[in-house]
C-alpha positions as a LaTeX table, in Angstrom:
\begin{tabular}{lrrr}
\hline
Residue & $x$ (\AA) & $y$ (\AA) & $z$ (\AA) \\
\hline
Unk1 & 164.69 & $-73.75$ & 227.02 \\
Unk2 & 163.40 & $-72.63$ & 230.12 \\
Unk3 & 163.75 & $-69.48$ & 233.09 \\
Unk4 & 163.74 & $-70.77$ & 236.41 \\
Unk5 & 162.78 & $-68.34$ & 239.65 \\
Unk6 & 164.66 & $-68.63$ & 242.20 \\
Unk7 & 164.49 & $-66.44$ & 245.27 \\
Unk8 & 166.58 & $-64.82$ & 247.83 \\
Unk9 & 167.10 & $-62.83$ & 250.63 \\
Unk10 & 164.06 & $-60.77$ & 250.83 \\
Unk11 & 163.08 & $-59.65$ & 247.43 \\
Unk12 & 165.57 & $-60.89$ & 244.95 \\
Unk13 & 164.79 & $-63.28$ & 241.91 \\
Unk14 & 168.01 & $-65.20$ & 240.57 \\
Unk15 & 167.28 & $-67.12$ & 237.21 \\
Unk16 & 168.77 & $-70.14$ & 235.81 \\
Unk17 & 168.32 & $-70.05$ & 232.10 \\
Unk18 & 168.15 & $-74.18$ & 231.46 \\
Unk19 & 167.36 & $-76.54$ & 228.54 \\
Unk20 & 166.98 & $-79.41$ & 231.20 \\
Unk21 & 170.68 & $-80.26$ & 231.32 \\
Unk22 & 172.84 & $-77.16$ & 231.46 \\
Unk23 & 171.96 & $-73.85$ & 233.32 \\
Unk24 & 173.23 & $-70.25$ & 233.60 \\
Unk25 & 172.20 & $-68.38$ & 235.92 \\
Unk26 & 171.84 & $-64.57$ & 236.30 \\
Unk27 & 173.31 & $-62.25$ & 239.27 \\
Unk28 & 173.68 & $-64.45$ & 242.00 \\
Unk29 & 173.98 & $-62.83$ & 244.97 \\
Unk30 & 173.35 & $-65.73$ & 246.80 \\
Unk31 & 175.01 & $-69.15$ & 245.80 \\
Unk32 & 173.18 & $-71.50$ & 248.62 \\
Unk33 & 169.54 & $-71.72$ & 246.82 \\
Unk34 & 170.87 & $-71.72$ & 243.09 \\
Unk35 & 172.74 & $-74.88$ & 243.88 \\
Unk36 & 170.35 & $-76.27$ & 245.89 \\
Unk37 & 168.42 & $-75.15$ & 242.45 \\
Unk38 & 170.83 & $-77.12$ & 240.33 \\
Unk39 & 170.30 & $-80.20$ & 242.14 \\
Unk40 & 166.79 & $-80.40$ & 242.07 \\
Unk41 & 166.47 & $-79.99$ & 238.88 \\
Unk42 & 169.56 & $-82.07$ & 238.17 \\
Unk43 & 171.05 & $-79.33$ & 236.05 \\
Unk44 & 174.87 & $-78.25$ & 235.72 \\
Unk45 & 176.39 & $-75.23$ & 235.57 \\
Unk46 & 177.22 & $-73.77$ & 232.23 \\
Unk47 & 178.00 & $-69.74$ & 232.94 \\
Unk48 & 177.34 & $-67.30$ & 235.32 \\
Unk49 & 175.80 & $-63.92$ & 234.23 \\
Unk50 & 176.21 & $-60.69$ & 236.21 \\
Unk51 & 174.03 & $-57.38$ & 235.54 \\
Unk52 & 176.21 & $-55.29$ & 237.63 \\
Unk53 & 178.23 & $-55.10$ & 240.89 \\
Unk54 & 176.19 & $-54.43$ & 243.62 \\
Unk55 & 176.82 & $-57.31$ & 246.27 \\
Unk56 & 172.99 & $-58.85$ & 246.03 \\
Unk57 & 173.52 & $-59.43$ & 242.52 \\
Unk58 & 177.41 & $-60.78$ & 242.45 \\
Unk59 & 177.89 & $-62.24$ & 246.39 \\
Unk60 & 177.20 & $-66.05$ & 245.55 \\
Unk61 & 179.97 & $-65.64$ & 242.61 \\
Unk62 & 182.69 & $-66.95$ & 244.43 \\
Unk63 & 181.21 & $-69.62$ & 246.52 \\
Unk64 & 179.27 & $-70.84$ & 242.65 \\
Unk65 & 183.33 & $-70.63$ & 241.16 \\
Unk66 & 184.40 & $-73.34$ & 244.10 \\
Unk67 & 180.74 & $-75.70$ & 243.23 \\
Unk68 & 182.04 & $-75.67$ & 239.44 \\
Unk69 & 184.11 & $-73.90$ & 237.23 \\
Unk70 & 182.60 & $-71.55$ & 234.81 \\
Unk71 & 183.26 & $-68.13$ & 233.08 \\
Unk72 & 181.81 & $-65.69$ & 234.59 \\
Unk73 & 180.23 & $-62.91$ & 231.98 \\
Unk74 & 179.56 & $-59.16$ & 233.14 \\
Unk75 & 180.19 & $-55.47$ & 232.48 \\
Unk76 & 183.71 & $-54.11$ & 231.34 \\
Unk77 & 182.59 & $-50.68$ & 232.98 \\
Unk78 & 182.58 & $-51.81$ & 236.31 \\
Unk79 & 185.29 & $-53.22$ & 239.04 \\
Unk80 & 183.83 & $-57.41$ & 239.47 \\
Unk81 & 186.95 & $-59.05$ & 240.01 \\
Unk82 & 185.31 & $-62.97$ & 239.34 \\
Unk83 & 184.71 & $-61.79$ & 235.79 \\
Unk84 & 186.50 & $-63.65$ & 233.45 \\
Unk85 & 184.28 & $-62.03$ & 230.08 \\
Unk86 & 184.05 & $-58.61$ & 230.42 \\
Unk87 & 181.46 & $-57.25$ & 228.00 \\
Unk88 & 180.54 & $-53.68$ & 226.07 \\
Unk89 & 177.59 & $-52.90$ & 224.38 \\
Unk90 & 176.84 & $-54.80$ & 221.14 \\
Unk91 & 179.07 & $-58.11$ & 222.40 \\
Unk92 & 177.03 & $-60.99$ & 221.48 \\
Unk93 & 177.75 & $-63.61$ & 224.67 \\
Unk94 & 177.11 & $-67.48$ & 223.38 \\
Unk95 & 176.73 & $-69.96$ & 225.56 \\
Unk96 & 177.68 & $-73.42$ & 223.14 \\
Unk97 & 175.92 & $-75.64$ & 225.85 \\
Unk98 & 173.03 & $-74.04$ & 225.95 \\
Unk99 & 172.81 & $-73.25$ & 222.37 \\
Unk100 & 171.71 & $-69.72$ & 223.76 \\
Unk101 & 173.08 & $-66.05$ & 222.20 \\
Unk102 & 172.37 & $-62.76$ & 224.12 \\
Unk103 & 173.28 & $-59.53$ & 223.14 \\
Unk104 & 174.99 & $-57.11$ & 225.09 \\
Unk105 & 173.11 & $-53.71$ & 226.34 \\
Unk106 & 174.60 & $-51.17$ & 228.24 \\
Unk107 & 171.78 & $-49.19$ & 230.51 \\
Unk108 & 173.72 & $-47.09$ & 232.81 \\
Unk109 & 171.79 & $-45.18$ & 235.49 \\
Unk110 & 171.49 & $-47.15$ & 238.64 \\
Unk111 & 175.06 & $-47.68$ & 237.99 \\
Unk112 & 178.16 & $-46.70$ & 235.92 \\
Unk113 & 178.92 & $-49.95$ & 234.19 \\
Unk114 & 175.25 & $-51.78$ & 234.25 \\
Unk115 & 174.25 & $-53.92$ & 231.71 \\
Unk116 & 171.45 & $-55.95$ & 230.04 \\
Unk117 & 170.88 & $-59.22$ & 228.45 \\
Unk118 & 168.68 & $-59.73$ & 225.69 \\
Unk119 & 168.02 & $-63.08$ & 223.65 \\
Unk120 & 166.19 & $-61.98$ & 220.97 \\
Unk121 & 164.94 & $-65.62$ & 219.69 \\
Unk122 & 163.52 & $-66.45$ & 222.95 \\
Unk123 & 162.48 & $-62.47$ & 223.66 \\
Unk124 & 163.63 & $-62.63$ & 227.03 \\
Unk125 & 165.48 & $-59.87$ & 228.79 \\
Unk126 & 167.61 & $-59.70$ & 232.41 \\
Unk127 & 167.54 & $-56.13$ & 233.20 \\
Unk128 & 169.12 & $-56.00$ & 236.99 \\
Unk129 & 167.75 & $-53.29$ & 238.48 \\
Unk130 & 167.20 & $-50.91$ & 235.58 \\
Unk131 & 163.73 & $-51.62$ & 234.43 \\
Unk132 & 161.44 & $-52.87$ & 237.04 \\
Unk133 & 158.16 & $-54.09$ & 236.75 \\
Unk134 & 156.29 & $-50.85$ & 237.02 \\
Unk135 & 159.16 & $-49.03$ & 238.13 \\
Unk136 & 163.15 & $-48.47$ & 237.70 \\
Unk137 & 166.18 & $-48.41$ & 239.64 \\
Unk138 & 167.61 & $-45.84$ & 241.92 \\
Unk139 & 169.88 & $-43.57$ & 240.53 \\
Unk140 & 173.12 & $-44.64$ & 243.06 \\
Unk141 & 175.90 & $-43.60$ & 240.56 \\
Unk142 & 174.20 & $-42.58$ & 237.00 \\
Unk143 & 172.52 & $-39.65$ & 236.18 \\
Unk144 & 168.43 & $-39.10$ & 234.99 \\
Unk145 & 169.94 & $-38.27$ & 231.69 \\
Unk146 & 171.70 & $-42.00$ & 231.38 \\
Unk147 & 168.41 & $-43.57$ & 232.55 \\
Unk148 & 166.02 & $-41.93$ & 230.02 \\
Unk149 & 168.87 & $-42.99$ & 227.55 \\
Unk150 & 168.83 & $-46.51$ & 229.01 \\
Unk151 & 165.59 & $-47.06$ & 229.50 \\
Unk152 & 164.28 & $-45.75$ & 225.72 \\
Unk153 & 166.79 & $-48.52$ & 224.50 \\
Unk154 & 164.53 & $-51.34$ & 226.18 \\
Unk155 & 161.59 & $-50.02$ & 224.95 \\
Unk156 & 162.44 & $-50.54$ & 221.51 \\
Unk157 & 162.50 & $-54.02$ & 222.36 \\
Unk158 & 159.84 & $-56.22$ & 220.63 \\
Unk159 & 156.54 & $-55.69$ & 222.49 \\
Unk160 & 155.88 & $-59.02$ & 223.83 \\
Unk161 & 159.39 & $-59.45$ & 225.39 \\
Unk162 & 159.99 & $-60.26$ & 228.63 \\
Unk163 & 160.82 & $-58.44$ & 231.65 \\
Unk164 & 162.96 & $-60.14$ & 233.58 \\
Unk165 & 163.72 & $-58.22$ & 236.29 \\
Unk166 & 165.68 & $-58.42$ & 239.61 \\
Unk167 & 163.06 & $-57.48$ & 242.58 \\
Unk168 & 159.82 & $-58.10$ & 243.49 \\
Unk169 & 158.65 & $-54.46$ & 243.91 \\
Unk170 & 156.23 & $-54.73$ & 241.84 \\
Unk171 & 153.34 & $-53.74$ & 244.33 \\
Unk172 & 155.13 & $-51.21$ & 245.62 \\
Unk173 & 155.78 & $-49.73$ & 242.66 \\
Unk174 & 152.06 & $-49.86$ & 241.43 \\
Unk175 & 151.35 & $-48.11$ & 244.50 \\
Unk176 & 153.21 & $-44.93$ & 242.87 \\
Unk177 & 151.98 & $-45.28$ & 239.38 \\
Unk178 & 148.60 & $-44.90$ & 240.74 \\
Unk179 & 149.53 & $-41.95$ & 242.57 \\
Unk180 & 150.94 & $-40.97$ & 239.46 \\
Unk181 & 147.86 & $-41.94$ & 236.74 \\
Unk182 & 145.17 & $-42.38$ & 238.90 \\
Unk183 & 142.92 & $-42.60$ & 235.31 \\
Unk184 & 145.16 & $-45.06$ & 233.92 \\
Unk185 & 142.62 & $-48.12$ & 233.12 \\
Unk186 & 145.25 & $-50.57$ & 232.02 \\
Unk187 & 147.08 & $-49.79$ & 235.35 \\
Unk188 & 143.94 & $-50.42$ & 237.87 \\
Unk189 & 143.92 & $-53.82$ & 235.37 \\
Unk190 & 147.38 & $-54.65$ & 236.49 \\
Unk191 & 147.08 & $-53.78$ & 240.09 \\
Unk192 & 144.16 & $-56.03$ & 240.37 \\
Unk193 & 146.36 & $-58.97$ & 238.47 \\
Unk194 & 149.37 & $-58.22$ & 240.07 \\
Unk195 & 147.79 & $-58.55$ & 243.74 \\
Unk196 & 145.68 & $-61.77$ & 242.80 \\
Unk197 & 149.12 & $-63.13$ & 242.03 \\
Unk198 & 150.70 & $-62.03$ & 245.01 \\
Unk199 & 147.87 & $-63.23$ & 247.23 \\
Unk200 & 148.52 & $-66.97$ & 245.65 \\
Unk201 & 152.40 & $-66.31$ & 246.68 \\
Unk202 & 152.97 & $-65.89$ & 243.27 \\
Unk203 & 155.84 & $-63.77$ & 240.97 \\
Unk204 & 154.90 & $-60.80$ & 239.35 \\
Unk205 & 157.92 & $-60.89$ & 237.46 \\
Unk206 & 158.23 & $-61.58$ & 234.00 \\
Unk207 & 156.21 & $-58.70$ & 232.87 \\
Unk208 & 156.59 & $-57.68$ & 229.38 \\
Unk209 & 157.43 & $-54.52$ & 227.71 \\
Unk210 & 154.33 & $-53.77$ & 226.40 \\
Unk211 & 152.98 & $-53.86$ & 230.02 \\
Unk212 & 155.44 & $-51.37$ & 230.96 \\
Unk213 & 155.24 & $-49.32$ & 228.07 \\
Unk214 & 151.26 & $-48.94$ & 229.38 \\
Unk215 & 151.52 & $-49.23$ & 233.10 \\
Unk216 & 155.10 & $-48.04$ & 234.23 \\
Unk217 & 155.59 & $-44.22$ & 234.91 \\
Unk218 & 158.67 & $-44.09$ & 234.24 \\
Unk219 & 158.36 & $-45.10$ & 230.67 \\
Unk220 & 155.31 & $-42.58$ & 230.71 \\
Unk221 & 157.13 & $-39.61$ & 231.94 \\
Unk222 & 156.52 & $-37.73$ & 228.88 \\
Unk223 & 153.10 & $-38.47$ & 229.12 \\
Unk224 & 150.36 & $-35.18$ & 229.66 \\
Unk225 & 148.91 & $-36.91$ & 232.89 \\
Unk226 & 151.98 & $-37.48$ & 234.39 \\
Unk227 & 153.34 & $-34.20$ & 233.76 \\
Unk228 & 150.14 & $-32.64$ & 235.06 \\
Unk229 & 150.64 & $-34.21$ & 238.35 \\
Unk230 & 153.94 & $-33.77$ & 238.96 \\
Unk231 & 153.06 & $-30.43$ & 238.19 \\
Unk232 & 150.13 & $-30.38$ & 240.22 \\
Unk233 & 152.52 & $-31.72$ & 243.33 \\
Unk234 & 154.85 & $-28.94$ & 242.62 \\
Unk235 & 157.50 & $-30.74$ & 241.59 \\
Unk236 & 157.63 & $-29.33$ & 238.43 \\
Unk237 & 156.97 & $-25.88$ & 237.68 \\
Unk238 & 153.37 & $-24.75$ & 236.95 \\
Unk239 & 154.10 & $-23.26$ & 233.78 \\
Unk240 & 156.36 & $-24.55$ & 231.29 \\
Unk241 & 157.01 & $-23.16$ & 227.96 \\
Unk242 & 158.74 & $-26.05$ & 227.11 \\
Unk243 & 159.12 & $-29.72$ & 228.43 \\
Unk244 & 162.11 & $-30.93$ & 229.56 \\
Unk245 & 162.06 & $-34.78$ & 229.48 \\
Unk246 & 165.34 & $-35.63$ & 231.61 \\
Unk247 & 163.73 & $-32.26$ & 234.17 \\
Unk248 & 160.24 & $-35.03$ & 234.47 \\
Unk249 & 161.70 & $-37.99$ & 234.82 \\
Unk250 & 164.68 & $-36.48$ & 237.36 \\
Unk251 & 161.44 & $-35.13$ & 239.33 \\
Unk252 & 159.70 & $-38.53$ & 238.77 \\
Unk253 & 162.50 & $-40.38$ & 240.67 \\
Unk254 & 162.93 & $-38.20$ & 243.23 \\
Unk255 & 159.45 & $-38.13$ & 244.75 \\
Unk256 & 159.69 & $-42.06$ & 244.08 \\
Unk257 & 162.63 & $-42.25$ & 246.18 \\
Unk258 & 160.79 & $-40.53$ & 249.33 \\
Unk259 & 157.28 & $-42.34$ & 248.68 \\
Unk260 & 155.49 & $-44.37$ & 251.62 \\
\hline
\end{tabular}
């Protein structure tokens, strides 16, 4: 069993989970490259997986549907009308062909309805555009509150899991962890990797969760260096009897979302 990258538009990764033969493939929001995907690889289309609705992530749905027939899994919480599955937390989604089981994780916060896949014997996860590597998704219709909760449910996740995320922001991202944890020695490490790979035109993404857990401020947002800064940037105030973790990580995203 395999994850294949496949890009689009100007930062998006679709993946085709394969085992050489059948493929599903996860939030297409483009169908031209995953079928030109398919047939290179001579690979047909077993299921379609979708993270949530926004049209990068869902837009090659319909034009996949008229390639091949397949059911379409997503999230019951949100309005998709090509789903044929609709899915809650907990549902375990198996897909026969590909002898493949995910489990079901709802991570609202960048929207309503947004889920996650995890498959737990392979220790992969497709997270949308919750988790990033070394970031996290806008808050468009969620709340700080449902993020933190989201987010602490992926890291529980086995350590060496991986991050299979929706973007390539990763540089961008490091950019404002370092701004954030300017000390942070395992995060200089990963801007140095991260870069080399980019430089060879090369993914960032998978990460894993231990990476994040290390490198990612918004999984460190209860940290004492983090709070310091924010704190130091007045976007928290200077004295605080007590800490508020949803207050941090609401300031957190907020100077993220108006960062050059």
């Amino acid at each position: 069993m395999n994850v294949l990258t496949v890009p689009a538009f100007d930062d998006n990764y679709l993946w085709l989970i394969h085992d050489g033969v059948h493929a599903a493939v996860v939030d297409p929001g483009d169908a031209t490259p995953i079928i030109a995907a398919l047939d290179a690889h001579g690979l047909t289309l077993a299921a379609i997986l979708l993270t949530h609705h926004h049209a990068d992530h869902v837009g090659g749905v319909p034009a996949l549907l008229q390639h091949t027939q397949v059911p379409v899994y997503g999230p019951a919480g949100e309005a998709i009308p090509t789903i044929t599955q609709a899915l809650w937390e907990n549902d375990l989604v198996h897909l026969a062909d590909l002898a493949l089981d995910l489990k079901v994780i709802d991570v609202p916060g960048h929207t309503k309805g947004h889920i996650a896949y995890y498959a737990a014997r392979q220790g992969w996860l497709f997270c949308g555009d919750t988790l990033f590597a070394g970031g996290c998704g806008r808050l468009f219709e969620g709340t700080a509150a449902q993020m933190v909760n989201s987010l602490s449910k992926l890291t529980a996740l086995p350590g060496d899991t991986k991050v299979y995320c929706a973007h390539e922001y990763t540089l961008s991202n490091l950019r404002f962890a370092r701004e954030i944890e300017p000390g942070n020695e395992a995060l200089i490490a990963r801007i140095e990797n991260e870069q080399a790979k980019r430089s060879r035109h090369e993914p960032t993404v998978p990460s894993t969760i231990a990476l994040e857990i290390q490198t990612n401020p918004f999984l460190r947002y209860k940290e004492k260096p983090v709070v310091a800064r924010l704190q130091q940037a007045g976007r928290l105030p200077s004295v605080l009897s007590q800490i508020d973790p949803v207050e941090t990580f609401a300031a957190l995203r907020e100077w993220k979302n108006s960062y050059k």
